[in-house]
CSV table of C-alpha atoms and ligand atoms in Angstrom, one decimal:
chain,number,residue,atom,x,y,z
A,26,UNK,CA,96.8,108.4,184.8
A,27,UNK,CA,96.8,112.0,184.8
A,28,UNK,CA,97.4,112.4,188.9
A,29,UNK,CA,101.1,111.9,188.5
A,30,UNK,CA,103.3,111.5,191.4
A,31,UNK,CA,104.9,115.5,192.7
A,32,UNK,CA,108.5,115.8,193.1
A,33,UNK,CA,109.7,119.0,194.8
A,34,UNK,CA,113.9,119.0,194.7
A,35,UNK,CA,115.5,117.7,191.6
A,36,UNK,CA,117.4,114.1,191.6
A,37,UNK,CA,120.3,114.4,190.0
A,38,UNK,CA,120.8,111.7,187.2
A,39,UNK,CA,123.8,110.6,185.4
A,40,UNK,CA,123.1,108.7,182.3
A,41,UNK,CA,125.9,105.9,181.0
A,42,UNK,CA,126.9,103.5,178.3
A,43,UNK,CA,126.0,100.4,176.4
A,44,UNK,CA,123.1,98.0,177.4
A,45,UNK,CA,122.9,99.9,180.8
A,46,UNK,CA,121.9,103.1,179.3
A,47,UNK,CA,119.6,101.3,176.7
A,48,UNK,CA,118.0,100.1,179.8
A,49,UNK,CA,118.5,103.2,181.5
A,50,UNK,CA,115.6,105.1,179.1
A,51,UNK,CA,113.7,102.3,179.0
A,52,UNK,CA,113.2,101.7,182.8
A,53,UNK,CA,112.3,105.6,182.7
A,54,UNK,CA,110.2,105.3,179.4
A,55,UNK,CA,107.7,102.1,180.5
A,56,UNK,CA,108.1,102.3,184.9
A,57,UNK,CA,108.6,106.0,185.9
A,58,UNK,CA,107.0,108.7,183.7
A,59,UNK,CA,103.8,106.6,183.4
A,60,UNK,CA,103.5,107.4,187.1
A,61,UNK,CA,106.0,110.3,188.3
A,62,UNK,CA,106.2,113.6,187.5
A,63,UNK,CA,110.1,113.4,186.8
A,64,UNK,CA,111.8,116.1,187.9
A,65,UNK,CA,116.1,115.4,187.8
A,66,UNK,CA,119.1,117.5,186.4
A,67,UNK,CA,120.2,115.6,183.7
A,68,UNK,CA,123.9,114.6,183.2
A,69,UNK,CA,125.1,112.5,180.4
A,70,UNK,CA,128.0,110.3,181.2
A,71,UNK,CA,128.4,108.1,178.4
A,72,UNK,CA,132.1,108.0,177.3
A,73,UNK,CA,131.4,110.2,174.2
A,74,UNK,CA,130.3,113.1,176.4
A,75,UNK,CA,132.8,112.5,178.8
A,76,UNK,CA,135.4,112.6,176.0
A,77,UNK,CA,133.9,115.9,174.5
A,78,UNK,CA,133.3,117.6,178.0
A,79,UNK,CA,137.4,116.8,178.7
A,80,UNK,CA,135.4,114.5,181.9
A,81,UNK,CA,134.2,118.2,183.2
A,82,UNK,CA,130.5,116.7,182.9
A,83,UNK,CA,132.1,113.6,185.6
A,84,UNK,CA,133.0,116.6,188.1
A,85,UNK,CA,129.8,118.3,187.5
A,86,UNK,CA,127.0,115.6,188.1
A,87,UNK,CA,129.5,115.2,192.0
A,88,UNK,CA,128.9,118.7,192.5
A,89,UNK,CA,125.6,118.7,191.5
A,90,UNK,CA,124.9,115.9,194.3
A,91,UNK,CA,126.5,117.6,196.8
A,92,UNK,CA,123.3,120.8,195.5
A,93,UNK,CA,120.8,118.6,195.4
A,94,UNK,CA,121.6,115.8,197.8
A,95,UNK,CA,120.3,112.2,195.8
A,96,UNK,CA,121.7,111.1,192.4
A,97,UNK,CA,120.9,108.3,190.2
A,98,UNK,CA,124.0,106.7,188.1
A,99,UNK,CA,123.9,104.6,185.2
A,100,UNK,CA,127.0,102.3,184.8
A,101,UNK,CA,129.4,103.9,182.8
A,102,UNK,CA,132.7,102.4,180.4
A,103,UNK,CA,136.1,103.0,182.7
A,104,UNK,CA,138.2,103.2,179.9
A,105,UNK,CA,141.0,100.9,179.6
A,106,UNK,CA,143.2,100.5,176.2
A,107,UNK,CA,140.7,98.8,174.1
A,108,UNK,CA,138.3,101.8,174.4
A,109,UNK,CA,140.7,104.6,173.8
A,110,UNK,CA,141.0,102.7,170.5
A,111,UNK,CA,137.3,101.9,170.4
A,112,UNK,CA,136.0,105.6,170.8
A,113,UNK,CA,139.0,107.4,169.9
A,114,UNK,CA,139.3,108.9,173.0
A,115,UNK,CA,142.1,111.9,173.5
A,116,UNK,CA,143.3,110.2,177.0
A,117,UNK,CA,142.3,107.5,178.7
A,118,UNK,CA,139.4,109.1,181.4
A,119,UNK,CA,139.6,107.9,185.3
A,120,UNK,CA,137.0,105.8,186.6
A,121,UNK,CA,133.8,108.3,186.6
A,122,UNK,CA,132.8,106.0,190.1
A,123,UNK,CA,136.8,106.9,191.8
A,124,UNK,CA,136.3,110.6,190.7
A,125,UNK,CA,132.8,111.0,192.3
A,126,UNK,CA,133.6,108.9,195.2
A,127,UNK,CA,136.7,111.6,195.8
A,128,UNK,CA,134.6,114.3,195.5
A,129,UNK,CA,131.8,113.0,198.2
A,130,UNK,CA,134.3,111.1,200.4
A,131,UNK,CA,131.3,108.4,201.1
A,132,UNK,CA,131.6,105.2,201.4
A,133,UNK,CA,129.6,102.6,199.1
A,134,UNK,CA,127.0,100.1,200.3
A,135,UNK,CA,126.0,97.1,198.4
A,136,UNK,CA,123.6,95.0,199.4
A,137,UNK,CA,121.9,92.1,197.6
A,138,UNK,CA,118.4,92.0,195.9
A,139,UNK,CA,117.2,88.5,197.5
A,140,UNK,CA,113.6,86.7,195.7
A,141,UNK,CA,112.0,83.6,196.3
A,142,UNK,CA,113.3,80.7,194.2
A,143,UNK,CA,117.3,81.7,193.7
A,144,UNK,CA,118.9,80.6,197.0
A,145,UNK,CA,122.3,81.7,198.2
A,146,UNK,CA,125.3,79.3,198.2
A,147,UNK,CA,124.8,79.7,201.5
A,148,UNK,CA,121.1,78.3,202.3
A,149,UNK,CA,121.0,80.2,205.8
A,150,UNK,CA,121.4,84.0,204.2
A,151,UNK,CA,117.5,84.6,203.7
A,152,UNK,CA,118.0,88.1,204.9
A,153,UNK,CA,120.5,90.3,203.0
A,154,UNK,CA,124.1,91.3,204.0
A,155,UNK,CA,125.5,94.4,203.0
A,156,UNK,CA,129.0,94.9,202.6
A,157,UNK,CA,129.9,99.0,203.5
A,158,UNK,CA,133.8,99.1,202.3
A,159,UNK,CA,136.2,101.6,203.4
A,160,UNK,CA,137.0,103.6,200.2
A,161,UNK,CA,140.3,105.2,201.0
A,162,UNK,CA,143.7,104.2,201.8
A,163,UNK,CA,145.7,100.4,203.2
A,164,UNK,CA,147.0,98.5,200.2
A,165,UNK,CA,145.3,100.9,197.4
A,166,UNK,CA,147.4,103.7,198.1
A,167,UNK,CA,150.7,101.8,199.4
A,168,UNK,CA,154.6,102.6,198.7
A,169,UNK,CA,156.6,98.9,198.0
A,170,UNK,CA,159.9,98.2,197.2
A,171,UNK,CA,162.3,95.7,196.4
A,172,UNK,CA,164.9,95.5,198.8
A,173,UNK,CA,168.2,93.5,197.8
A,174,UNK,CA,169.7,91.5,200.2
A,175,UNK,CA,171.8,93.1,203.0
A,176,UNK,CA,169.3,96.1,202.8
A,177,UNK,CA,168.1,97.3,206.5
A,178,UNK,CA,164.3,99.0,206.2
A,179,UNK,CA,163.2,101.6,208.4
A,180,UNK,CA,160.2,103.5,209.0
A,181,UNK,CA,160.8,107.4,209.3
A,182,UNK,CA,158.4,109.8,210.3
A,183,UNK,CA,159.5,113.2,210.5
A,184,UNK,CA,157.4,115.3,212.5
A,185,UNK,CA,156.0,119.1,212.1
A,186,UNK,CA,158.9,120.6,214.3
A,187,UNK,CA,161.5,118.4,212.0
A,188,UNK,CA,162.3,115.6,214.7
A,189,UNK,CA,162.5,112.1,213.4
A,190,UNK,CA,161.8,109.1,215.1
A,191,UNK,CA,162.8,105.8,213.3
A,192,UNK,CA,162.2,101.8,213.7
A,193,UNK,CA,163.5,99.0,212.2
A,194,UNK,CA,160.9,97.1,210.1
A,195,UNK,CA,163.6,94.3,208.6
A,196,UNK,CA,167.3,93.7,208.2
A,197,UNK,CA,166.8,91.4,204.9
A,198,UNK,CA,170.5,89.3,206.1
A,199,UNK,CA,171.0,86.4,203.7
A,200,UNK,CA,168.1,87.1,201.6
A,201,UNK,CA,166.5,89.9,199.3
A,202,UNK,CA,163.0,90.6,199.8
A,203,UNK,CA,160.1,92.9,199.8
A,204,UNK,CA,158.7,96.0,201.6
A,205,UNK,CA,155.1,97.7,201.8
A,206,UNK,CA,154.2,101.0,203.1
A,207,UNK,CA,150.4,101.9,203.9
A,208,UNK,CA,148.7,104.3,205.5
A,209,UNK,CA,145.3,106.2,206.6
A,210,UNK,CA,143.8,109.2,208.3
A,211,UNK,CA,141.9,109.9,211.0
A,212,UNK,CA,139.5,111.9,208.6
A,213,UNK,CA,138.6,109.0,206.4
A,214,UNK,CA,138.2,106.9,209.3
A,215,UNK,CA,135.6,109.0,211.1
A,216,UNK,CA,134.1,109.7,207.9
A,217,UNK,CA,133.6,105.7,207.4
A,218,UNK,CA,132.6,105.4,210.6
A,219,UNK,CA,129.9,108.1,210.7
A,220,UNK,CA,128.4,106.8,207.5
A,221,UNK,CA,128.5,103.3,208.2
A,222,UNK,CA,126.7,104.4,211.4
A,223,UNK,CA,123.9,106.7,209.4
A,224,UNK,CA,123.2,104.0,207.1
A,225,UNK,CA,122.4,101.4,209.9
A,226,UNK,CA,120.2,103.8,210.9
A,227,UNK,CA,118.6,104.7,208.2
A,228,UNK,CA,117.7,100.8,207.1
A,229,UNK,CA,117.0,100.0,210.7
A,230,UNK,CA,120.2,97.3,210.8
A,231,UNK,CA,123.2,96.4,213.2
A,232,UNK,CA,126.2,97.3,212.2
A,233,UNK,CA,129.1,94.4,212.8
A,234,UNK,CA,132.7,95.9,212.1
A,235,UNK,CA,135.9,93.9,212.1
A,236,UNK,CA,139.7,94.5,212.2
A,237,UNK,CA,142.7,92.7,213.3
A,238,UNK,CA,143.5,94.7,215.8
A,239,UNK,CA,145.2,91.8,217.9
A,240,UNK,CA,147.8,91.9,215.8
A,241,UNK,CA,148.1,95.3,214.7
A,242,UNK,CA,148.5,97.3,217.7
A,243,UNK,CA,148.2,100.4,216.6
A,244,UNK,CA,147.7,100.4,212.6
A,245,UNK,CA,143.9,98.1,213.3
A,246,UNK,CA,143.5,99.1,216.5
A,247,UNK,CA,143.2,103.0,215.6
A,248,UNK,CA,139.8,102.0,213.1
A,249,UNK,CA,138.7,99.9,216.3
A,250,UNK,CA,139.1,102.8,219.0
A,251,UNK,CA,137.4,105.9,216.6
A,252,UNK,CA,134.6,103.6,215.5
A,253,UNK,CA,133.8,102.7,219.4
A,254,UNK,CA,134.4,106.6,219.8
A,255,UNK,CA,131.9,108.1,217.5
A,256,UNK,CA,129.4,105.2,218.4
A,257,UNK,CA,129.7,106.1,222.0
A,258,UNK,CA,129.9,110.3,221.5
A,259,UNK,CA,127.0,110.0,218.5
A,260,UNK,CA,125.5,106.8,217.8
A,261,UNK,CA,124.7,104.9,221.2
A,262,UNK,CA,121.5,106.9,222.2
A,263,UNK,CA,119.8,106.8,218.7
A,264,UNK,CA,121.1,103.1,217.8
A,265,UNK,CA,118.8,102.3,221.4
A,266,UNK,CA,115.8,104.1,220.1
A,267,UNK,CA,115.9,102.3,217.1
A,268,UNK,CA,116.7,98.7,218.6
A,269,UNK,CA,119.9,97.9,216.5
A,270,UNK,CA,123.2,97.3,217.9
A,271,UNK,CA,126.4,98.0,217.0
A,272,UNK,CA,129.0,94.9,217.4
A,273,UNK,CA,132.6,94.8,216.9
A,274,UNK,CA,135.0,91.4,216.8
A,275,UNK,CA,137.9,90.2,215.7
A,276,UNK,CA,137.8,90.0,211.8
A,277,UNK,CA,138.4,86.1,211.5
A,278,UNK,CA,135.7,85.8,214.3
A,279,UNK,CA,133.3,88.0,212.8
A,280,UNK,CA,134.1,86.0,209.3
A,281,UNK,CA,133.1,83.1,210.6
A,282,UNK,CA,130.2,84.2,212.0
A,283,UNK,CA,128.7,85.7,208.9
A,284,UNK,CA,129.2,82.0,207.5
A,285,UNK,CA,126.5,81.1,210.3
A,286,UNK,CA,124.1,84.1,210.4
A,287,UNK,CA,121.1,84.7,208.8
A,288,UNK,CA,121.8,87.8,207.4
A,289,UNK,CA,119.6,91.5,207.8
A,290,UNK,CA,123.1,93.8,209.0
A,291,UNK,CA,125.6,96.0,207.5
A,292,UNK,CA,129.1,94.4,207.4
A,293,UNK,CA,131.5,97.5,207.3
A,294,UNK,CA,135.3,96.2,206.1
A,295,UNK,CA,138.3,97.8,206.1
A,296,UNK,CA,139.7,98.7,202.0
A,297,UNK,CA,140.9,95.4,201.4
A,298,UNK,CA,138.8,93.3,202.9
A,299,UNK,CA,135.9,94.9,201.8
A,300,UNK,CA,137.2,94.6,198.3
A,301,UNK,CA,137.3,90.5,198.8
A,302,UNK,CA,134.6,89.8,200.8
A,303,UNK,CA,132.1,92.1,198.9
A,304,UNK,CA,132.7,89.8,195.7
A,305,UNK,CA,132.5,86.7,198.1
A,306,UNK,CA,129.2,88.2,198.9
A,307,UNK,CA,127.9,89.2,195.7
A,308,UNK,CA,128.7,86.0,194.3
A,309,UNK,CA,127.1,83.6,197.3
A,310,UNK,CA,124.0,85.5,196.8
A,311,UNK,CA,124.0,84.5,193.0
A,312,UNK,CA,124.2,87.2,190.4
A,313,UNK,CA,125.9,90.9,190.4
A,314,UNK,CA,123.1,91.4,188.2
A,315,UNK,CA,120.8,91.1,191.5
A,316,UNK,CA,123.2,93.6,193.5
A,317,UNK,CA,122.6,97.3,194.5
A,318,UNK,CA,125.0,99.4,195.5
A,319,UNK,CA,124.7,103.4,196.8
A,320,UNK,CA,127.3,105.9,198.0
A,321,UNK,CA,126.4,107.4,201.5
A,322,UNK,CA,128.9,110.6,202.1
A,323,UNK,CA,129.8,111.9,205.7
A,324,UNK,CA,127.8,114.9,204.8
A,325,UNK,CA,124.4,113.0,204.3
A,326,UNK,CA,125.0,112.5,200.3
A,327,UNK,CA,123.8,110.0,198.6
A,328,UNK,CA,124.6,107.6,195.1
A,329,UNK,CA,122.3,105.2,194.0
A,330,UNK,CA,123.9,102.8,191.3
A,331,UNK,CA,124.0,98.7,190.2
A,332,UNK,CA,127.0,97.2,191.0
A,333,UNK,CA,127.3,95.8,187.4
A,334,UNK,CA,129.3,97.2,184.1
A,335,UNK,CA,128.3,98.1,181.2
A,336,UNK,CA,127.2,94.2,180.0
A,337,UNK,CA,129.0,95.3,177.3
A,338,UNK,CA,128.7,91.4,175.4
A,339,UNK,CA,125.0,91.7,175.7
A,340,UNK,CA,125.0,95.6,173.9
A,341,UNK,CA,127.3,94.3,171.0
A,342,UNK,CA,124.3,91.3,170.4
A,343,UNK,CA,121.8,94.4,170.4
A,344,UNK,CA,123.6,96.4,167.8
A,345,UNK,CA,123.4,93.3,166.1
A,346,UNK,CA,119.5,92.7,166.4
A,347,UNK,CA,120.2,89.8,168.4
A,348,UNK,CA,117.7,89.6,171.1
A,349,UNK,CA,118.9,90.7,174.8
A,350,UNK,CA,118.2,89.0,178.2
A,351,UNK,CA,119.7,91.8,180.2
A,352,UNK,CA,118.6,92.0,184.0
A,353,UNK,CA,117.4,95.2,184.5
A,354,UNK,CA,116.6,94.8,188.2
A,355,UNK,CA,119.4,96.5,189.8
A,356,UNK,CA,119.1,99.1,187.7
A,357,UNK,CA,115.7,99.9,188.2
A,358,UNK,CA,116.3,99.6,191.9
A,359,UNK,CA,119.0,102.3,191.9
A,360,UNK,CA,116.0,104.3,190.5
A,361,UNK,CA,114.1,102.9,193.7
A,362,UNK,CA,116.4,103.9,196.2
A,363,UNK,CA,116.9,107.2,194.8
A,364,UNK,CA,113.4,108.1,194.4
A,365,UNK,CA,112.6,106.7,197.7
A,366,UNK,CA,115.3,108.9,199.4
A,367,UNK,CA,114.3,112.6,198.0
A,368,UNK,CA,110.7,111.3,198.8
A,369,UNK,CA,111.9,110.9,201.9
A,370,UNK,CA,113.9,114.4,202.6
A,371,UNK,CA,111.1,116.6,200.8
A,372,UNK,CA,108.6,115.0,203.0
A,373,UNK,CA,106.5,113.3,200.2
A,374,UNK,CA,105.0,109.8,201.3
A,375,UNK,CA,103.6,109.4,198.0
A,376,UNK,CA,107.2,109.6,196.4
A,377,UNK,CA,108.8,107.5,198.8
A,378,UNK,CA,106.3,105.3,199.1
A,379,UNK,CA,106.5,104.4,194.8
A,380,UNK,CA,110.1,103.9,195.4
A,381,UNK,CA,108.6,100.8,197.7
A,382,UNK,CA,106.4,99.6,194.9
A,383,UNK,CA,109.1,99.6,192.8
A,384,UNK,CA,111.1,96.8,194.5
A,385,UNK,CA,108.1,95.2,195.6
A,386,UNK,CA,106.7,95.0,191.6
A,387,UNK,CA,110.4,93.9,190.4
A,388,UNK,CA,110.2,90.9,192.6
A,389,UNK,CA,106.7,89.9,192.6
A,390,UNK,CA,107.6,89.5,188.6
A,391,UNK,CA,110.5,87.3,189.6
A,392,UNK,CA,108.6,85.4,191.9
A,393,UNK,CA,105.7,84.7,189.1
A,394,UNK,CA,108.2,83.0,187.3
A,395,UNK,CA,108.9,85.9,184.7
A,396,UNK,CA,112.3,86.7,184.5
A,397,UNK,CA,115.7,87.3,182.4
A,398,UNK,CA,117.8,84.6,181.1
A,399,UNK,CA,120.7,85.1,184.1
A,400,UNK,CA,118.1,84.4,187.0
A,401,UNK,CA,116.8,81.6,184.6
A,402,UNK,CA,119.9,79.8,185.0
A,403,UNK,CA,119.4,80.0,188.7
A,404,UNK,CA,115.9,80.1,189.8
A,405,UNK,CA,114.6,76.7,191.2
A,406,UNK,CA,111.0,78.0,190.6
A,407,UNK,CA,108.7,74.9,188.8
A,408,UNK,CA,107.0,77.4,186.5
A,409,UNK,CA,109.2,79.3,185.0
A,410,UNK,CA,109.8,81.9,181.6
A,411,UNK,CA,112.8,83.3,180.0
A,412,UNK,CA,111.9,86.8,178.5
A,413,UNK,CA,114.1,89.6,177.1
A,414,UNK,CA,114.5,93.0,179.0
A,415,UNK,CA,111.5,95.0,177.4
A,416,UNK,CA,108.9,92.1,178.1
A,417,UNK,CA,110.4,92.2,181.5
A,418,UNK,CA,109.5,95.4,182.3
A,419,UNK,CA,106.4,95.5,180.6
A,420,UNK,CA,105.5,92.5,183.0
A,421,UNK,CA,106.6,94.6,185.4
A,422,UNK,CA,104.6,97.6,184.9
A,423,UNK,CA,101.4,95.6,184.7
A,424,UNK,CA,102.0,94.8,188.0
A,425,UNK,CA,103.2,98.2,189.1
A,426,UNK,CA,100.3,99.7,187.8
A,427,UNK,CA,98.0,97.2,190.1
A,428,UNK,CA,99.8,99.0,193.3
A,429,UNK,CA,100.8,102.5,192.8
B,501,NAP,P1,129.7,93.6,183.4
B,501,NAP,O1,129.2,94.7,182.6
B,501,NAP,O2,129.4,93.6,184.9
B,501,NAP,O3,129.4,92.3,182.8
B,501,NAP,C1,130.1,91.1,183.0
B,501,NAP,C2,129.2,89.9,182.7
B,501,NAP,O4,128.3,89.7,183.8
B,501,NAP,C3,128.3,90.0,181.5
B,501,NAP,O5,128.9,89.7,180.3
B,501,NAP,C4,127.1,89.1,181.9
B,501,NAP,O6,127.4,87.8,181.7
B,501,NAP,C5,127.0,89.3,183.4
B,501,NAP,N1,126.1,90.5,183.7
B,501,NAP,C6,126.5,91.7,184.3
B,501,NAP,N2,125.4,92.4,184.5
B,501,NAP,C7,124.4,91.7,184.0
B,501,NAP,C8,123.0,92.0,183.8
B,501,NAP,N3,122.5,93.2,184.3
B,501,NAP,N4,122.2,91.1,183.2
B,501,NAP,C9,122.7,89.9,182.8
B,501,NAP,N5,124.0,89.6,182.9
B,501,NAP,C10,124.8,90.5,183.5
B,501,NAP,O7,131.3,93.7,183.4
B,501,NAP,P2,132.3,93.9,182.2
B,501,NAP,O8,131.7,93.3,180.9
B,501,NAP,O9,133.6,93.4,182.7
B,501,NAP,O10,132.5,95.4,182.0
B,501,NAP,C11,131.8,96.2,181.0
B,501,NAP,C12,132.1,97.6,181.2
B,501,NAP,O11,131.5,98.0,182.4
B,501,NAP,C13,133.6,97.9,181.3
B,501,NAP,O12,133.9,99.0,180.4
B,501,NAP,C14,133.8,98.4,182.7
B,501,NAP,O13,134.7,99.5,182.8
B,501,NAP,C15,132.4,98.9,183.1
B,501,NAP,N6,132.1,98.8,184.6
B,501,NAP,C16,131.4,99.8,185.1
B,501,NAP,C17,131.0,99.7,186.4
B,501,NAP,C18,130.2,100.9,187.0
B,501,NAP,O14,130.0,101.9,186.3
B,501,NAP,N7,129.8,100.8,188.2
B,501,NAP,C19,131.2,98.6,187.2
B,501,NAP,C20,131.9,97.6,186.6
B,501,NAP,C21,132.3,97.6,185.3
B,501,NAP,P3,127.1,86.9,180.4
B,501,NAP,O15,127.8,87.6,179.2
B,501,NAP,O16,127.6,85.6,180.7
B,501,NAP,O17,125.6,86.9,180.2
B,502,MG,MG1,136.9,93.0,194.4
């Protein structure tokens, strides 16, 4: 086909390791340049580059989405021990996710890929839920002690002007024990809000948010009163015109009423409770391999990724010849909802519209009984194939071809 798809601004693309970024050029080589005039700014961040850049290349693909406005991320190694052994790395690089999270402030989305034949743990979820996490702050950035017995613990806050103002959290009488200090900010929260807020808007779904702000008074209750605020001073008039609400409960209460919903909203959580319930989620839902995830910033940024590693077993089996089963499928929809979204600022139809065809040709495989060996395991379809990744996506592309 010579009438290729026009892009106008360039996506940003950030390349990664193992049997990701094997799948990575392959999802470009057989679904995308047959059909797109492929226009990113390409930044490798597999570990050797990382290690050879000193990480600058990490920093540079963030800044480059905050240029450009859309990036596409492969899954990348976050090096632990193990690795600085196994690519004799000079230090042991941060998490290339926590350092371009830092530099957008967003806050990530993941939302599950749902296909006829694999039903949820929960029979009821036939729409998707997606879990927006708050990214900064509570437990993840907390001070904790030990505190012997006969230790008194207070919290001091020393203001601008120097004047202090104490309580008592605990006298530990008779017994040692333990203390935690956490915090947040106003920004982040406003920031979380705002983006949670955007996003609903953007995928046309309520927003539920939860705290326990019953019992935290002020700590709970602050994330309760600035989300109602910027929904009331921003949201309220827009989230009307697009018939979507915005609904706010108790946390337990709004737990318990995921259990019984149907699904089709955004679920934002506070750090921690994000952190649990998104793997709760993900793993109702049946396979991380079948969950998306994308970075929405305050400042209308955006990071389109899988939620999955590296599948760095599977890659050790392909250096080996072994054949691979490797589900490509969140992978290739990161490439979706990135291609979809730059169609969708440039004002190209055609762009955003292949983005579309993309999911939709991904699961039509799926649901013709052609699929990887994970969803295999899972799929209660009668007819059904086990394939490796390349005969996947060649299955795919036939029937990507038949649409776009
Ligand atoms: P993983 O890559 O998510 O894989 C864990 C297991 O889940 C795999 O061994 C495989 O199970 C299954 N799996 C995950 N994705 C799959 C897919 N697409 N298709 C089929 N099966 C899939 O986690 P990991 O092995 O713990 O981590 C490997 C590397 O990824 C680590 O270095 C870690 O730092 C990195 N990581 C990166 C990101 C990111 O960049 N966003 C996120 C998490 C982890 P079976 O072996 O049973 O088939
Ligand atoms: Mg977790």
């Amino acid at each position: 086909m010579s009438d290729k798809i026009e892009m106008r601004t360039p996506l940003v693309e950030m390349d990664g390791d193992e049997m990701t970024r094997v799948i990575w050029a392959k999802v470009k080589e057989l679904l995308i340049e047959p059909h797109v005039a492929l226009n990113t700014v390409y930044y490798d961040l597999g570990l050797k580059n990382r290690e050879a850049t000193g990480d600058r290349v990490t920093t540079e693909a963030a800044e480059a989405i905050r240029k450009y406005g859309v990036g596409v991320k492969c899954a990348t190694i976050t090096p632990n021990a193990e690795r600085v052994k196994e690519y004799g790395l000079t230090t042991m690089w941060k998490s290339p996710n926590g350092t371009i999270r830092a530099i957008l402030d967003g806050t990530v989305f993941r939302a599950p890929i749902i296909v006829r034949g694999i039903t949820p743990f929960i029979p009821s979820w036939t729409k998707p839920i997606t879990v927006a996490r708050h990214a900064y702050g509570d437990v993840y950035k907390n001070v904790e002690m030990d505190v012997p017995e006969g230790g008194r613990v207070e919290l001091v806050r020393t203001s601008a002007d120097g004047t202090e103002s104490r309580e008592l959290i605990h006298a530990f009488d008779g017994t040692a024990g333990i203390v935690q200090g956490v915090h947040n900010t106003d920004g982040s929260i406003y920031s979380f809000a705002r983006s949670c807020m955007s996003f609903a808007l953007d995928t046309g779904q309520d927003l539920w948010f939860g705290t326990k702000d019953t019992i935290s008074k002020t700590y709970d209750r602050r994330f309760r009163d600035i989300f109602e605020a910027v929904y009331a001073e921003e949201y309220a008039d827009k989230f009307a015109d697009a018939g979507i609400e915005f609904f706010y409960t108790l946390i337990d209460d709004a737990v318990a009423r995921v259990i019984r919903s149907d699904g089709g909203y955004i679920w934002a959580c506070k750090n921690y409770d994000g952190d649990v319930m998104s793997d709760m989620v993900a793993t109702a839902y049946g396979s991380l391999a079948m969950m998306t995830s994308v970075l929405v910033s305050p400042d209308g940024y955006y990071e389109y990724e899988a939620a999955h590693g590296t599948v760095q077993k599977h890659y050790y089996k392909y250096l080996k010849g072994e054949p691979t089963s490797t589900n490509a499928v969140a992978t290739l929809y990161a490439w979706a909802g990135a291609l979809r979204k730059r169609g969708e600022l440039d004002g190209l139809p055609r762009l955003a519209d292949f983005g579309v065809k993309l999911e939709l040709a991904a699961v039509k495989t799926i649901e013709d009984g052609i699929m990887t060996g994970d969803l295999y395991a899972l799929s209660n379809l009668d007819r059904k194939e086990k394939v490796d990744t390349e005969t996947f996506l060649l299955e795919m592309g036939q029937r990507l071809s038949a649409i776009v």
